Amino acid sequence: MTSQCGLQTFCKLCGLDSLKNVVIVTTMWDQVTAEEGSRHEQELMSSNDLFKPLMDGGATMMRHGRTAESATKAIDYLLGKSPTTTQIVRGLLREKMVLEETAAGDGDIASKPRSSLKGEQVIAVMGSTGVGKSSFIRDPMPPDVAKNVKVGHGLRSETNQVQPFPWVTEDGTRIELVDTPGFDDSREGVTDVQVLKMIATFLTERHGANSRLTGLIYIHRISDTRVGGTSQRNLRMFRKLCGTDSLKNVVIVTTMWDKVTPEEGLRREQELMSSSDLFKILLDGGATMMRHERTAESATKVINRLLGKKATTTQIVHEMMEETKILEETAAGGELRSDIEALLKRHQADMESVRNEMRESARDLVEDRRRTEQNMAKFSKELYELRQGIPMPLPSDPPPDYEFVNNFPAPETTCVVNYSNLLQLFKIHQAILAPAHSEFLGSVASGAAQFAIAVERSVGVVQQGLSTLKLVLTSQSVHSLRQFMKADPHPRVFTSGMWTKARDDMKILTNRTKAILSQYHKSRIPSMLWNTKAKRFDALNTILESMRDVVADMETMMKWWMPIIDALGKIEDATHRMRAGTGFNDNAVKVTLTRIIRALGSYCDAYSRCPEDIRRAVVGLPCN
């Protein structure tokens, strides 16, 4: 084994061009018989693992018999030769290699740990998602390395970062195939900007004497009936990354030939090669196009095509390391910036259109609400007048028997609790919603502040009516009761109207939330923004459910007021049948008034602290 390693090193030192100046001298002939020595000599000369390749290249074999004459004979043979330059000298002096880059400098490569290997032949593999980059990289590798390459079998990418896969070939060549994610990659959380940063970082780190970028492979599916937007985007970025000077180190590899007929594949190959929008510019600049047949042999053929190339410096590396440009100033960065700005401009126009539609919808809702309020006021007045009836001469009639409710339940404050929870949800998601929906957040905060004021006023009105009713109950005067029924606002509508308005306001906000969510379904958001969009979409869905709970709670409060309003209406009707100078002790009116006073008192107790709870919950949200 030691002799073979030494022989391999000797061959790498000399190179093919110097073999004609080589003499292989065999010694120790006195240690063997003549027949045995001749047989060993023939084996050395005929073995491809020993001296046959050297002798085929021009070397000579001679015997040394431990005499001055035999030694002089070998020397005299070489003195007649023209001077030669060995391979290692050419590498060090002419090609400016360091020792480890030369063929002899890396010694017995197969026996070294991979961490100690330097001077890899780096080949970057690029292309869109799903074209077969990972499969191509895996095909020529040894099994122990190939098992580390993940190959996707769906529409989603298995590659979300730059992944180098180094190995050593049987002849000692160190190769590093680099798998790269495609632009507009399908994997969530990886944007085109992040992909460009990863590729640029890798290429700049690999720019050096001990790790040379030997070539770049761009992979394209021959089975694609048309070159879509994603493929064109990847091709544009590849051109900007490489530049023109690196095209001689580029191989365009077409895959998926088993998916098309030979005639169809050939036609598409010609189209790709002849179109200025596709590969013609690259091929005219020195790139090569080859086919990959899903075999180790075809992949190895592509790699071998690049191994003989001189190392290249891509345009993005030249721009960043020699021209000291920042990433955005490079050709690739500028291309990506233009794409992003175009997408932002389009979506800003879409967002403005959504805002205009929402403003128009809001104006329509306001007008509908105004007409509804007018009709409600009109019909409430007509109903009141109908109940007033006409004066009847019944001064001595006792009040009729009325079917009053036995009791009024205490009001629930679930509405305020859910309203506060809704505002807390807006606070939790404020950071992600504010950039796109600041106006909407302001409307929510303003609506909450107005709701707190309305509840506070309703409690004040109820407390004022409660004080009056207590005096009426104490005096038991029909006249006082009639005066109470003429109060403004009318006792039957002073608070239930507030809850109706609060319910309608919350419905408007609910409809606005639905409109925003529908636009998230319709709009086309780029992959780089999808993660933010999904978070906003989920947040708005949660908020919408909370809004519906608040609307339902407000409708419950409207229903709570209905039996009280109905009882007050019956009491009002009863007062018109009573004699003005009489009292109403010991009848149904007194009992019902007592229960109404108890219900109004429970309303004040329940809701007197609620406005402050709402105001605390709204702190931190922007108000319009």
Coordinates of C-alpha atoms in Angstrom, one line a residue:
M1 CA 0.0 0.0 0.0
T2 CA 2.9 2.4 0.9
S3 CA 4.6 1.7 -2.5
Q4 CA 1.3 2.4 -4.3
C5 CA 0.7 5.7 -2.5
G6 CA 4.3 6.7 -3.3
L7 CA 3.8 5.8 -7.0
Q8 CA 0.6 7.8 -7.1
T9 CA 2.3 10.8 -5.6
F10 CA 5.2 10.4 -8.1
C11 CA 2.7 10.4 -11.0
K12 CA 1.0 13.5 -9.8
L13 CA 4.4 15.3 -9.3
C14 CA 5.5 14.5 -12.9
G15 CA 2.3 14.7 -14.9
L16 CA 1.9 13.1 -18.4
D17 CA 4.1 15.6 -20.2
S18 CA 7.2 14.6 -18.2
L19 CA 6.9 10.8 -18.5
K20 CA 9.3 10.7 -21.5
N21 CA 12.0 12.0 -19.1
V22 CA 11.3 9.2 -16.6
V23 CA 13.4 6.1 -16.0
I24 CA 12.0 3.4 -13.7
V25 CA 15.0 1.5 -12.1
T26 CA 14.5 -1.9 -10.5
T27 CA 17.0 -3.0 -7.9
M28 CA 17.9 -6.0 -5.7
W29 CA 18.3 -8.4 -8.6
D30 CA 20.8 -10.4 -6.6
Q31 CA 18.0 -11.3 -4.2
V32 CA 16.0 -13.3 -6.7
T33 CA 16.6 -15.9 -9.4
A34 CA 16.8 -14.8 -13.0
E35 CA 13.5 -16.5 -13.8
E36 CA 11.7 -15.0 -10.8
G37 CA 13.1 -11.5 -11.5
S38 CA 12.0 -11.6 -15.1
R39 CA 8.5 -12.7 -14.1
H40 CA 8.3 -9.8 -11.5
E41 CA 9.5 -7.4 -14.1
Q42 CA 6.8 -8.4 -16.6
E43 CA 4.1 -8.1 -13.9
L44 CA 5.3 -4.5 -13.1
M45 CA 5.3 -3.5 -16.7
S46 CA 1.9 -5.0 -17.6
S47 CA -0.1 -3.9 -14.5
N48 CA -2.3 -0.8 -14.8
D49 CA -2.0 -0.3 -11.1
L50 CA 1.8 -0.2 -11.3
F51 CA 4.1 0.9 -14.1
K52 CA 2.1 0.3 -17.3
P53 CA 0.5 3.8 -17.4
L54 CA 3.9 5.4 -17.0
M55 CA 5.5 3.3 -19.7
D56 CA 2.6 3.9 -22.0
G57 CA 3.2 7.6 -21.5
G58 CA 6.9 7.4 -22.5
A59 CA 8.8 6.2 -19.4
T60 CA 11.6 3.6 -19.7
M61 CA 12.4 0.7 -17.3
M62 CA 16.0 -0.3 -16.6
R63 CA 17.8 -2.6 -14.2
H64 CA 20.4 -1.6 -11.6
G65 CA 22.9 -4.5 -10.8
R66 CA 24.7 -2.7 -7.9
T67 CA 27.5 -1.6 -10.3
A68 CA 28.7 1.8 -11.3
E69 CA 28.2 0.9 -15.0
S70 CA 24.5 0.1 -14.6
A71 CA 23.9 3.3 -12.7
T72 CA 25.8 5.4 -15.2
K73 CA 23.8 3.8 -18.0
A74 CA 20.6 5.1 -16.5
I75 CA 22.0 8.6 -16.0
D76 CA 23.5 8.7 -19.5
Y77 CA 20.1 7.8 -20.9
L78 CA 18.5 10.9 -19.3
L79 CA 21.3 13.3 -20.2
G80 CA 20.3 13.0 -23.8
K81 CA 16.7 14.2 -23.1
S82 CA 15.4 17.7 -23.5
P83 CA 14.6 19.5 -20.2
T84 CA 11.0 19.1 -18.9
T85 CA 8.7 21.0 -16.6
T86 CA 6.9 18.8 -14.1
Q87 CA 3.2 19.1 -13.4
I88 CA 3.7 20.4 -9.8
V89 CA 6.1 23.1 -11.1
R90 CA 3.5 24.3 -13.7
G91 CA 0.8 24.5 -11.0
L92 CA 2.9 26.4 -8.5
L93 CA 4.7 28.8 -10.8
R94 CA 2.5 29.3 -13.9
E95 CA -1.0 28.7 -12.5
K96 CA -0.2 30.4 -9.1
M97 CA -1.6 27.5 -7.1
V98 CA -0.9 26.9 -3.5
L99 CA 0.7 23.6 -2.6
E100 CA -2.6 22.0 -1.5
E101 CA -4.2 22.9 -4.8
T102 CA -1.8 20.9 -6.9
A103 CA -2.5 17.3 -7.8
A104 CA 0.4 16.1 -5.6
G105 CA -0.3 18.5 -2.7
D106 CA -3.4 16.7 -1.5
G107 CA -1.7 13.4 -1.1
D108 CA -3.8 10.3 -0.4
I109 CA -7.1 12.1 -0.4
A110 CA -9.3 9.1 0.1
S111 CA -7.6 8.4 3.5
K112 CA -8.0 12.0 4.9
P113 CA -11.0 13.0 7.0
R114 CA -13.3 15.3 5.1
S115 CA -12.8 18.2 7.6
S116 CA -9.1 18.4 6.5
L117 CA -9.8 18.5 2.7
K118 CA -9.3 21.9 1.0
G119 CA -9.6 23.1 -2.5
E120 CA -13.0 21.5 -3.3
Q121 CA -14.4 21.8 -6.8
V122 CA -17.6 23.7 -5.8
I123 CA -20.5 23.4 -8.2
A124 CA -23.7 25.3 -7.3
V125 CA -27.0 23.9 -8.5
M126 CA -29.9 26.3 -9.1
G127 CA -33.4 26.4 -10.5
S128 CA -37.1 26.7 -9.6
T129 CA -38.8 24.5 -7.0
G130 CA -39.7 21.0 -8.2
V131 CA -37.4 20.9 -11.3
G132 CA -35.3 18.1 -9.7
K133 CA -32.3 19.9 -8.2
S134 CA -32.0 17.6 -5.2
S135 CA -32.5 14.5 -7.3
F136 CA -29.7 15.5 -9.7
I137 CA -27.4 16.2 -6.8
R138 CA -28.1 12.8 -5.2
D139 CA -27.6 10.7 -8.4
P140 CA -23.8 10.8 -8.8
M141 CA -23.0 10.6 -5.1
P142 CA -21.8 7.6 -3.1
P143 CA -24.6 6.0 -1.1
D144 CA -23.3 7.2 2.3
V145 CA -23.5 10.8 1.1
A146 CA -26.6 10.5 -1.1
K147 CA -28.8 9.4 1.9
N148 CA -28.4 12.9 3.4
V149 CA -30.1 14.5 0.4
K150 CA -33.8 15.1 0.9
V151 CA -35.8 14.8 -2.3
G152 CA -39.3 16.3 -2.4
H153 CA -42.2 14.4 -4.2
G154 CA -44.8 17.1 -4.0
L155 CA -45.4 20.8 -4.9
R156 CA -43.7 21.9 -1.7
S157 CA -39.9 22.3 -1.6
E158 CA -37.6 20.2 0.6
T159 CA -34.8 22.8 0.3
N160 CA -35.1 25.9 2.4
Q161 CA -31.5 26.8 2.8
V162 CA -28.2 26.5 0.9
Q163 CA -26.9 22.9 1.5
P164 CA -23.4 21.8 0.4
F165 CA -22.8 18.1 -0.1
P166 CA -19.1 17.3 -0.3
W167 CA -17.5 13.9 -1.2
V168 CA -14.3 12.5 -2.7
T169 CA -14.4 10.6 -5.9
E170 CA -12.4 7.4 -6.5
D171 CA -9.7 9.3 -8.3
G172 CA -9.3 11.7 -5.4
T173 CA -11.2 14.6 -6.8
R174 CA -13.0 16.6 -4.0
I175 CA -16.4 17.8 -5.2
E176 CA -18.9 19.9 -3.4
L177 CA -22.4 20.0 -5.0
V178 CA -24.5 22.8 -3.5
D179 CA -28.3 22.6 -3.4
T180 CA -30.0 26.0 -3.3
P181 CA -33.6 27.0 -2.7
G182 CA -35.5 28.4 -5.7
F183 CA -36.8 31.9 -5.8
D184 CA -40.6 32.2 -5.0
D185 CA -40.0 28.9 -3.1
S186 CA -43.1 27.0 -1.9
R187 CA -41.9 26.5 1.7
E188 CA -43.6 28.9 4.1
G189 CA -41.4 31.4 6.0
V190 CA -38.7 31.6 3.3
T191 CA -38.9 34.8 1.2
D192 CA -37.0 35.6 -2.0
V193 CA -34.9 38.2 -0.1
Q194 CA -33.8 35.5 2.4
V195 CA -33.0 33.1 -0.5
L196 CA -30.8 35.8 -2.2
K197 CA -29.0 36.5 1.1
M198 CA -28.3 32.8 1.6
I199 CA -26.9 32.3 -1.9
A200 CA -24.9 35.6 -1.8
T201 CA -23.4 34.7 1.6
F202 CA -22.5 31.2 0.4
L203 CA -20.8 32.4 -2.8
T204 CA -18.8 35.1 -1.0
E205 CA -17.6 32.7 1.7
R206 CA -16.5 30.2 -1.0
H207 CA -14.5 32.9 -2.9
G208 CA -10.9 32.0 -2.1
A209 CA -7.9 30.0 -3.2
N210 CA -8.8 26.9 -1.2
S211 CA -12.4 26.6 -2.3
R212 CA -13.1 27.4 -5.9
L213 CA -16.4 27.8 -7.7
T214 CA -15.8 25.6 -10.6
G215 CA -19.2 25.9 -12.1
L216 CA -22.9 26.6 -11.9
I217 CA -25.7 24.3 -13.0
Y218 CA -29.2 25.7 -13.9
I219 CA -31.9 23.0 -14.0
H220 CA -35.1 23.3 -16.0
R221 CA -37.9 20.8 -16.7
I222 CA -38.3 19.8 -20.3
S223 CA -41.8 18.7 -19.5
D224 CA -43.0 22.2 -18.9
T225 CA -45.4 23.2 -21.7
R226 CA -44.6 26.9 -21.1
V227 CA -42.1 28.8 -19.1
G228 CA -44.2 30.4 -16.4
G229 CA -43.7 33.4 -14.2
T230 CA -41.8 31.6 -11.5
S231 CA -39.4 29.9 -13.9
Q232 CA -38.8 33.2 -15.7
R233 CA -38.2 34.9 -12.3
N234 CA -35.6 32.3 -11.4
L235 CA -33.9 32.5 -14.8
R236 CA -33.6 36.3 -14.5
M237 CA -32.1 36.0 -11.0
F238 CA -29.7 33.4 -12.2
R239 CA -28.4 35.7 -15.0
K240 CA -28.0 38.5 -12.6
L241 CA -26.1 36.3 -10.1
C242 CA -23.7 34.9 -12.7
G243 CA -23.0 37.8 -15.0
T244 CA -21.5 37.3 -18.5
D245 CA -18.0 36.4 -17.4
S246 CA -19.1 33.2 -15.7
L247 CA -21.3 31.8 -18.5
K248 CA -18.4 29.6 -19.8
N249 CA -18.7 27.8 -16.4
V250 CA -22.5 27.3 -16.7
V251 CA -24.3 24.1 -17.7
I252 CA -28.0 24.3 -18.4
V253 CA -29.4 20.8 -17.5
T254 CA -32.9 19.7 -18.7
T255 CA -34.7 17.1 -16.7
M256 CA -37.9 15.0 -16.8
W257 CA -37.2 13.6 -20.3
D258 CA -39.2 10.5 -19.3
K259 CA -42.3 12.7 -19.2
V260 CA -42.3 13.7 -22.9
T261 CA -41.9 11.9 -26.2
P262 CA -38.5 12.2 -28.0
E263 CA -40.1 14.4 -30.7
E264 CA -41.8 16.7 -28.2
G265 CA -38.7 17.0 -26.0
L266 CA -36.5 17.8 -29.0
R267 CA -38.9 20.5 -30.1
R268 CA -39.0 22.1 -26.7
E269 CA -35.2 21.9 -26.4
Q270 CA -34.8 23.8 -29.6
E271 CA -37.3 26.5 -28.4
L272 CA -35.4 26.9 -25.2
M273 CA -32.1 27.2 -27.0
S274 CA -33.3 29.7 -29.7
S275 CA -35.4 32.1 -27.5
S276 CA -33.7 35.3 -26.4
D277 CA -36.1 35.4 -23.4
L278 CA -34.8 32.0 -22.3
F279 CA -31.5 30.3 -22.7
K280 CA -30.1 31.7 -26.0
I281 CA -28.3 34.6 -24.3
L282 CA -26.6 32.2 -21.9
L283 CA -25.6 29.8 -24.6
D284 CA -24.3 32.7 -26.8
G285 CA -22.2 33.7 -23.8
G286 CA -20.5 30.3 -23.5
A287 CA -22.9 28.2 -21.5
T288 CA -23.6 24.6 -22.4
M289 CA -26.9 22.7 -22.5
M290 CA -27.0 19.0 -21.5
R291 CA -29.7 16.4 -20.7
H292 CA -30.1 14.5 -17.4
E293 CA -31.7 11.0 -17.8
R294 CA -32.2 10.3 -14.1
T295 CA -29.0 8.2 -14.0
A296 CA -25.7 8.5 -12.2
E297 CA -23.9 8.3 -15.5
S298 CA -25.7 11.4 -17.0
A299 CA -25.2 13.4 -13.8
T300 CA -21.5 12.5 -13.7
K301 CA -21.1 13.5 -17.3
V302 CA -22.5 17.0 -16.5
I303 CA -20.2 17.3 -13.5
N304 CA -17.1 16.1 -15.4
R305 CA -17.8 18.8 -18.0
L306 CA -17.3 21.4 -15.3
L307 CA -14.4 19.9 -13.4
G308 CA -11.9 20.8 -16.2
K309 CA -12.9 24.5 -16.0
K310 CA -10.9 27.2 -14.5
A311 CA -12.5 28.6 -11.3
T312 CA -14.8 31.6 -11.9
T313 CA -16.0 34.6 -10.0
T314 CA -19.7 35.3 -10.3
Q315 CA -21.0 38.8 -10.9
I316 CA -22.6 39.1 -7.4
V317 CA -19.3 38.2 -5.7
H318 CA -17.4 40.6 -7.9
E319 CA -19.8 43.4 -7.0
M320 CA -19.8 42.8 -3.3
M321 CA -16.2 41.9 -2.7
E322 CA -14.3 44.0 -5.3
E323 CA -16.7 46.9 -5.9
T324 CA -17.8 46.8 -2.2
K325 CA -21.5 47.1 -3.1
I326 CA -24.2 46.3 -0.6
L327 CA -26.7 43.5 -1.6
E328 CA -29.4 45.9 -2.8
E329 CA -26.9 47.7 -5.2
T330 CA -25.9 44.4 -7.0
A331 CA -27.6 43.4 -10.2
A332 CA -29.4 40.6 -8.5
G333 CA -30.5 42.7 -5.6
G334 CA -31.8 45.4 -8.0
E335 CA -33.8 42.8 -10.0
L336 CA -35.4 41.6 -6.8
R337 CA -36.1 45.1 -5.6
S338 CA -37.9 45.9 -8.8
D339 CA -40.0 42.8 -8.5
I340 CA -41.0 43.6 -4.9
E341 CA -41.7 47.3 -5.6
A342 CA -44.0 46.2 -8.5
L343 CA -45.9 43.8 -6.2
L344 CA -46.2 46.4 -3.5
K345 CA -47.5 49.0 -6.0
R346 CA -50.1 46.5 -7.2
H347 CA -51.3 45.5 -3.8
Q348 CA -51.4 49.2 -2.6
A349 CA -53.8 49.8 -5.5
D350 CA -55.9 46.8 -4.4
M351 CA -55.9 48.1 -0.9
E352 CA -57.0 51.5 -1.9
S353 CA -59.8 49.9 -3.9
V354 CA -60.9 48.0 -0.8
R355 CA -60.9 51.2 1.3
N356 CA -63.0 53.0 -1.3
E357 CA -65.5 50.1 -1.3
M358 CA -65.6 50.1 2.5
R359 CA -66.2 53.9 2.6
E360 CA -69.1 53.5 0.1
S361 CA -70.5 50.6 2.1
A362 CA -70.3 52.7 5.3
R363 CA -72.1 55.6 3.7
D364 CA -74.9 53.3 2.5
L365 CA -75.2 51.8 6.0
V366 CA -75.4 55.3 7.6
E367 CA -78.2 56.3 5.2
D368 CA -80.1 53.0 5.8
R369 CA -79.8 53.6 9.6
R370 CA -81.1 57.2 9.3
R371 CA -84.1 56.0 7.3
T372 CA -84.7 53.2 9.8
E373 CA -84.5 55.5 12.8
Q374 CA -87.0 57.9 11.1
N375 CA -89.4 55.1 10.5
M376 CA -89.0 53.8 14.1
A377 CA -89.7 57.2 15.5
K378 CA -92.8 57.6 13.2
F379 CA -94.3 54.2 14.1
S380 CA -93.5 54.6 17.8
K381 CA -95.4 57.9 17.8
E382 CA -98.3 56.3 16.0
L383 CA -98.4 53.4 18.4
Y384 CA -98.3 55.8 21.4
E385 CA -101.2 57.8 19.9
L386 CA -103.2 54.6 19.3
R387 CA -102.7 53.6 22.9
Q388 CA -103.8 57.1 24.1
G389 CA -107.1 56.5 22.4
I390 CA -109.9 59.1 23.0
P391 CA -111.1 60.6 26.3
M392 CA -113.8 58.5 28.0
P393 CA -116.2 59.8 30.6
L394 CA -115.4 57.2 33.3
P395 CA -114.5 59.3 36.3
S396 CA -115.8 56.7 38.8
D397 CA -114.6 53.5 37.1
P398 CA -112.1 51.5 39.1
P399 CA -108.8 50.5 37.2
P400 CA -109.3 47.3 35.2
D401 CA -107.4 44.1 36.1
Y402 CA -104.2 43.9 34.2
E403 CA -102.0 40.8 33.7
F404 CA -98.7 42.2 34.9
V405 CA -95.6 40.1 35.1
N406 CA -94.8 38.6 38.4
N407 CA -91.2 39.7 38.5
F408 CA -88.4 41.1 36.4
P409 CA -85.0 39.2 36.4
A410 CA -81.8 41.1 37.2
P411 CA -79.9 42.3 34.0
E412 CA -76.7 40.5 33.0
T413 CA -73.4 42.3 32.3
T414 CA -72.1 39.6 29.9
C415 CA -72.3 42.2 27.2
V416 CA -69.7 44.5 28.9
V417 CA -67.5 41.5 29.7
N418 CA -67.5 40.3 26.1
Y419 CA -67.0 43.9 24.8
S420 CA -63.9 44.2 27.1
N421 CA -62.6 40.9 25.8
L422 CA -63.1 42.1 22.2
L423 CA -61.0 45.2 22.9
Q424 CA -58.3 43.0 24.5
L425 CA -58.2 40.9 21.3
F426 CA -57.6 44.1 19.3
K427 CA -54.8 45.0 21.7
I428 CA -53.2 41.5 21.3
H429 CA -53.3 41.7 17.5
Q430 CA -52.7 45.5 17.2
A431 CA -49.1 45.1 16.1
I432 CA -50.0 42.9 13.1
L433 CA -53.2 44.7 12.2
A434 CA -52.1 48.3 12.6
P435 CA -49.9 48.5 9.4
A436 CA -52.8 47.5 7.2
H437 CA -56.0 48.4 9.2
S438 CA -55.1 51.5 11.3
E439 CA -58.4 53.2 10.3
F440 CA -60.4 50.2 11.3
L441 CA -58.7 50.0 14.7
G442 CA -59.4 53.7 15.2
S443 CA -63.1 53.1 14.4
V444 CA -63.3 50.3 16.9
A445 CA -61.7 52.4 19.7
S446 CA -63.9 55.4 18.9
G447 CA -67.0 53.1 19.0
A448 CA -66.0 51.7 22.3
A449 CA -65.5 55.1 23.8
Q450 CA -69.0 56.2 22.6
F451 CA -70.6 53.0 23.9
A452 CA -69.1 53.8 27.4
I453 CA -70.6 57.3 27.2
A454 CA -74.0 55.8 26.1
V455 CA -74.1 53.3 29.0
E456 CA -73.1 56.1 31.5
R457 CA -75.9 58.3 30.2
S458 CA -78.5 55.4 30.3
V459 CA -77.6 54.8 34.0
G460 CA -78.0 58.5 34.7
V461 CA -81.4 58.6 33.0
V462 CA -82.6 55.5 34.8
Q463 CA -81.4 56.8 38.2
Q464 CA -83.3 60.1 37.5
G465 CA -86.5 58.1 36.6
L466 CA -86.0 55.8 39.6
S467 CA -85.9 58.7 42.0
T468 CA -89.2 60.1 40.5
L469 CA -90.9 56.7 40.6
K470 CA -90.0 56.2 44.3
L471 CA -91.7 59.6 45.1
V472 CA -94.7 58.5 43.0
L473 CA -94.9 55.2 44.9
T474 CA -94.6 57.0 48.2
S475 CA -97.4 59.6 47.4
Q476 CA -99.5 57.0 45.5
S477 CA -100.8 60.0 43.5
V478 CA -102.4 59.3 40.1
H479 CA -101.6 62.9 39.1
S480 CA -97.9 62.4 39.9
L481 CA -97.9 59.1 37.9
R482 CA -99.4 60.9 34.9
Q483 CA -96.7 63.6 35.2
F484 CA -94.0 60.9 35.2
M485 CA -95.5 59.3 32.1
K486 CA -95.2 62.7 30.3
A487 CA -91.4 63.0 31.1
D488 CA -88.9 63.5 28.2
P489 CA -87.3 61.2 27.2
H490 CA -90.3 58.9 27.6
P491 CA -89.7 56.3 30.3
R492 CA -90.7 53.5 27.9
V493 CA -87.9 54.3 25.4
F494 CA -85.2 56.2 27.1
T495 CA -82.8 53.3 27.6
S496 CA -84.0 50.5 25.2
G497 CA -83.2 52.9 22.3
M498 CA -79.6 53.2 23.5
W499 CA -79.2 49.4 23.3
T500 CA -80.7 49.3 19.9
K501 CA -78.2 51.9 18.6
A502 CA -75.3 50.1 20.3
R503 CA -76.4 46.8 18.7
D504 CA -76.6 48.5 15.2
D505 CA -73.2 50.2 15.6
M506 CA -71.6 46.8 16.5
K507 CA -73.3 45.3 13.4
I508 CA -71.7 47.9 11.2
L509 CA -68.2 47.0 12.6
T510 CA -69.0 43.3 12.1
N511 CA -69.9 43.9 8.5
R512 CA -66.6 45.9 8.0
T513 CA -64.7 43.0 9.4
K514 CA -66.4 40.6 7.0
A515 CA -65.6 42.9 4.1
I516 CA -61.9 42.9 5.1
L517 CA -61.8 39.1 5.4
S518 CA -63.4 38.7 2.0
Q519 CA -60.7 40.8 0.4
Y520 CA -58.1 38.5 2.0
H521 CA -59.7 35.7 0.1
K522 CA -59.7 37.5 -3.2
S523 CA -56.4 39.2 -3.2
R524 CA -53.3 37.5 -4.5
I525 CA -50.5 38.0 -1.9
P526 CA -46.9 37.1 -2.8
S527 CA -45.3 34.2 -1.0
M528 CA -42.9 36.5 0.9
L529 CA -46.0 38.2 2.5
W530 CA -48.1 35.1 3.1
N531 CA -47.0 34.5 6.7
T532 CA -48.1 38.1 7.7
K533 CA -51.4 37.7 5.7
A534 CA -52.2 34.4 7.4
K535 CA -51.7 35.9 10.9
R536 CA -54.0 38.9 10.1
F537 CA -56.6 36.6 8.6
D538 CA -56.6 34.4 11.7
A539 CA -56.7 37.4 14.0
L540 CA -59.7 39.0 12.1
N541 CA -61.6 35.7 12.2
T542 CA -61.2 35.5 16.0
I543 CA -62.3 39.2 16.3
L544 CA -65.3 38.5 14.1
E545 CA -66.5 35.7 16.4
S546 CA -66.1 38.0 19.5
M547 CA -68.1 40.8 17.7
R548 CA -71.0 38.4 17.0
D549 CA -71.0 37.5 20.7
V550 CA -71.3 41.2 21.7
V551 CA -74.1 41.7 19.2
A552 CA -76.0 38.7 20.7
D553 CA -75.5 40.1 24.2
M554 CA -76.8 43.5 23.2
E555 CA -79.9 41.9 21.7
T556 CA -80.4 40.1 25.1
M557 CA -80.3 43.5 26.8
M558 CA -82.9 44.8 24.4
K559 CA -85.1 41.8 25.2
W560 CA -84.6 42.4 29.0
W561 CA -86.1 45.9 28.6
M562 CA -89.2 44.7 26.7
P563 CA -91.3 43.4 29.7
I564 CA -90.5 46.6 31.6
I565 CA -91.5 48.8 28.7
D566 CA -94.7 46.7 28.3
A567 CA -95.6 47.1 32.0
L568 CA -95.0 50.9 31.8
G569 CA -97.3 51.0 28.8
K570 CA -100.1 49.2 30.7
I571 CA -99.6 51.5 33.8
E572 CA -99.8 54.5 31.5
D573 CA -103.1 53.2 30.1
A574 CA -104.3 52.6 33.6
T575 CA -103.6 56.2 34.7
H576 CA -106.1 57.4 32.0
R577 CA -108.8 55.3 33.5
M578 CA -108.2 56.5 37.1
R579 CA -109.6 59.6 38.7
A580 CA -107.0 62.3 39.0
G581 CA -107.6 63.0 42.7
T582 CA -107.5 59.4 43.9
G583 CA -104.7 57.1 44.9
F584 CA -103.7 53.7 43.6
N585 CA -103.0 51.9 46.9
D586 CA -103.7 48.2 47.2
N587 CA -104.0 47.5 43.4
A588 CA -102.0 45.9 40.6
V589 CA -100.4 49.3 39.7
K590 CA -98.7 49.7 43.0
V591 CA -97.4 46.1 42.9
T592 CA -96.0 46.5 39.4
L593 CA -94.4 49.9 40.1
T594 CA -92.6 48.3 43.1
R595 CA -91.2 45.6 40.8
I596 CA -90.2 48.1 38.1
I597 CA -88.4 50.2 40.7
R598 CA -86.5 47.0 41.9
A599 CA -85.6 46.1 38.3
L600 CA -84.4 49.7 37.5
G601 CA -82.3 49.6 40.7
S602 CA -80.7 46.4 39.7
Y603 CA -79.9 47.9 36.2
C604 CA -78.1 50.8 37.9
D605 CA -76.2 48.6 40.3
A606 CA -75.1 46.3 37.4
Y607 CA -74.1 48.9 34.9
S608 CA -72.8 51.9 37.0
R609 CA -69.2 50.5 36.9
C610 CA -69.3 49.2 33.4
P611 CA -68.4 52.5 31.6
E612 CA -65.1 52.6 33.5
D613 CA -64.4 49.0 32.6
I614 CA -64.9 49.8 28.9
R615 CA -62.6 52.9 29.1
R616 CA -59.8 50.9 30.8
A617 CA -60.1 48.2 28.1
V618 CA -59.9 50.8 25.3
V619 CA -56.6 52.4 26.6
G620 CA -53.8 51.7 24.2
L621 CA -55.9 51.6 21.0
P622 CA -55.7 54.5 18.5
C623 CA -58.9 56.6 18.4
N624 CA -60.1 58.4 15.2

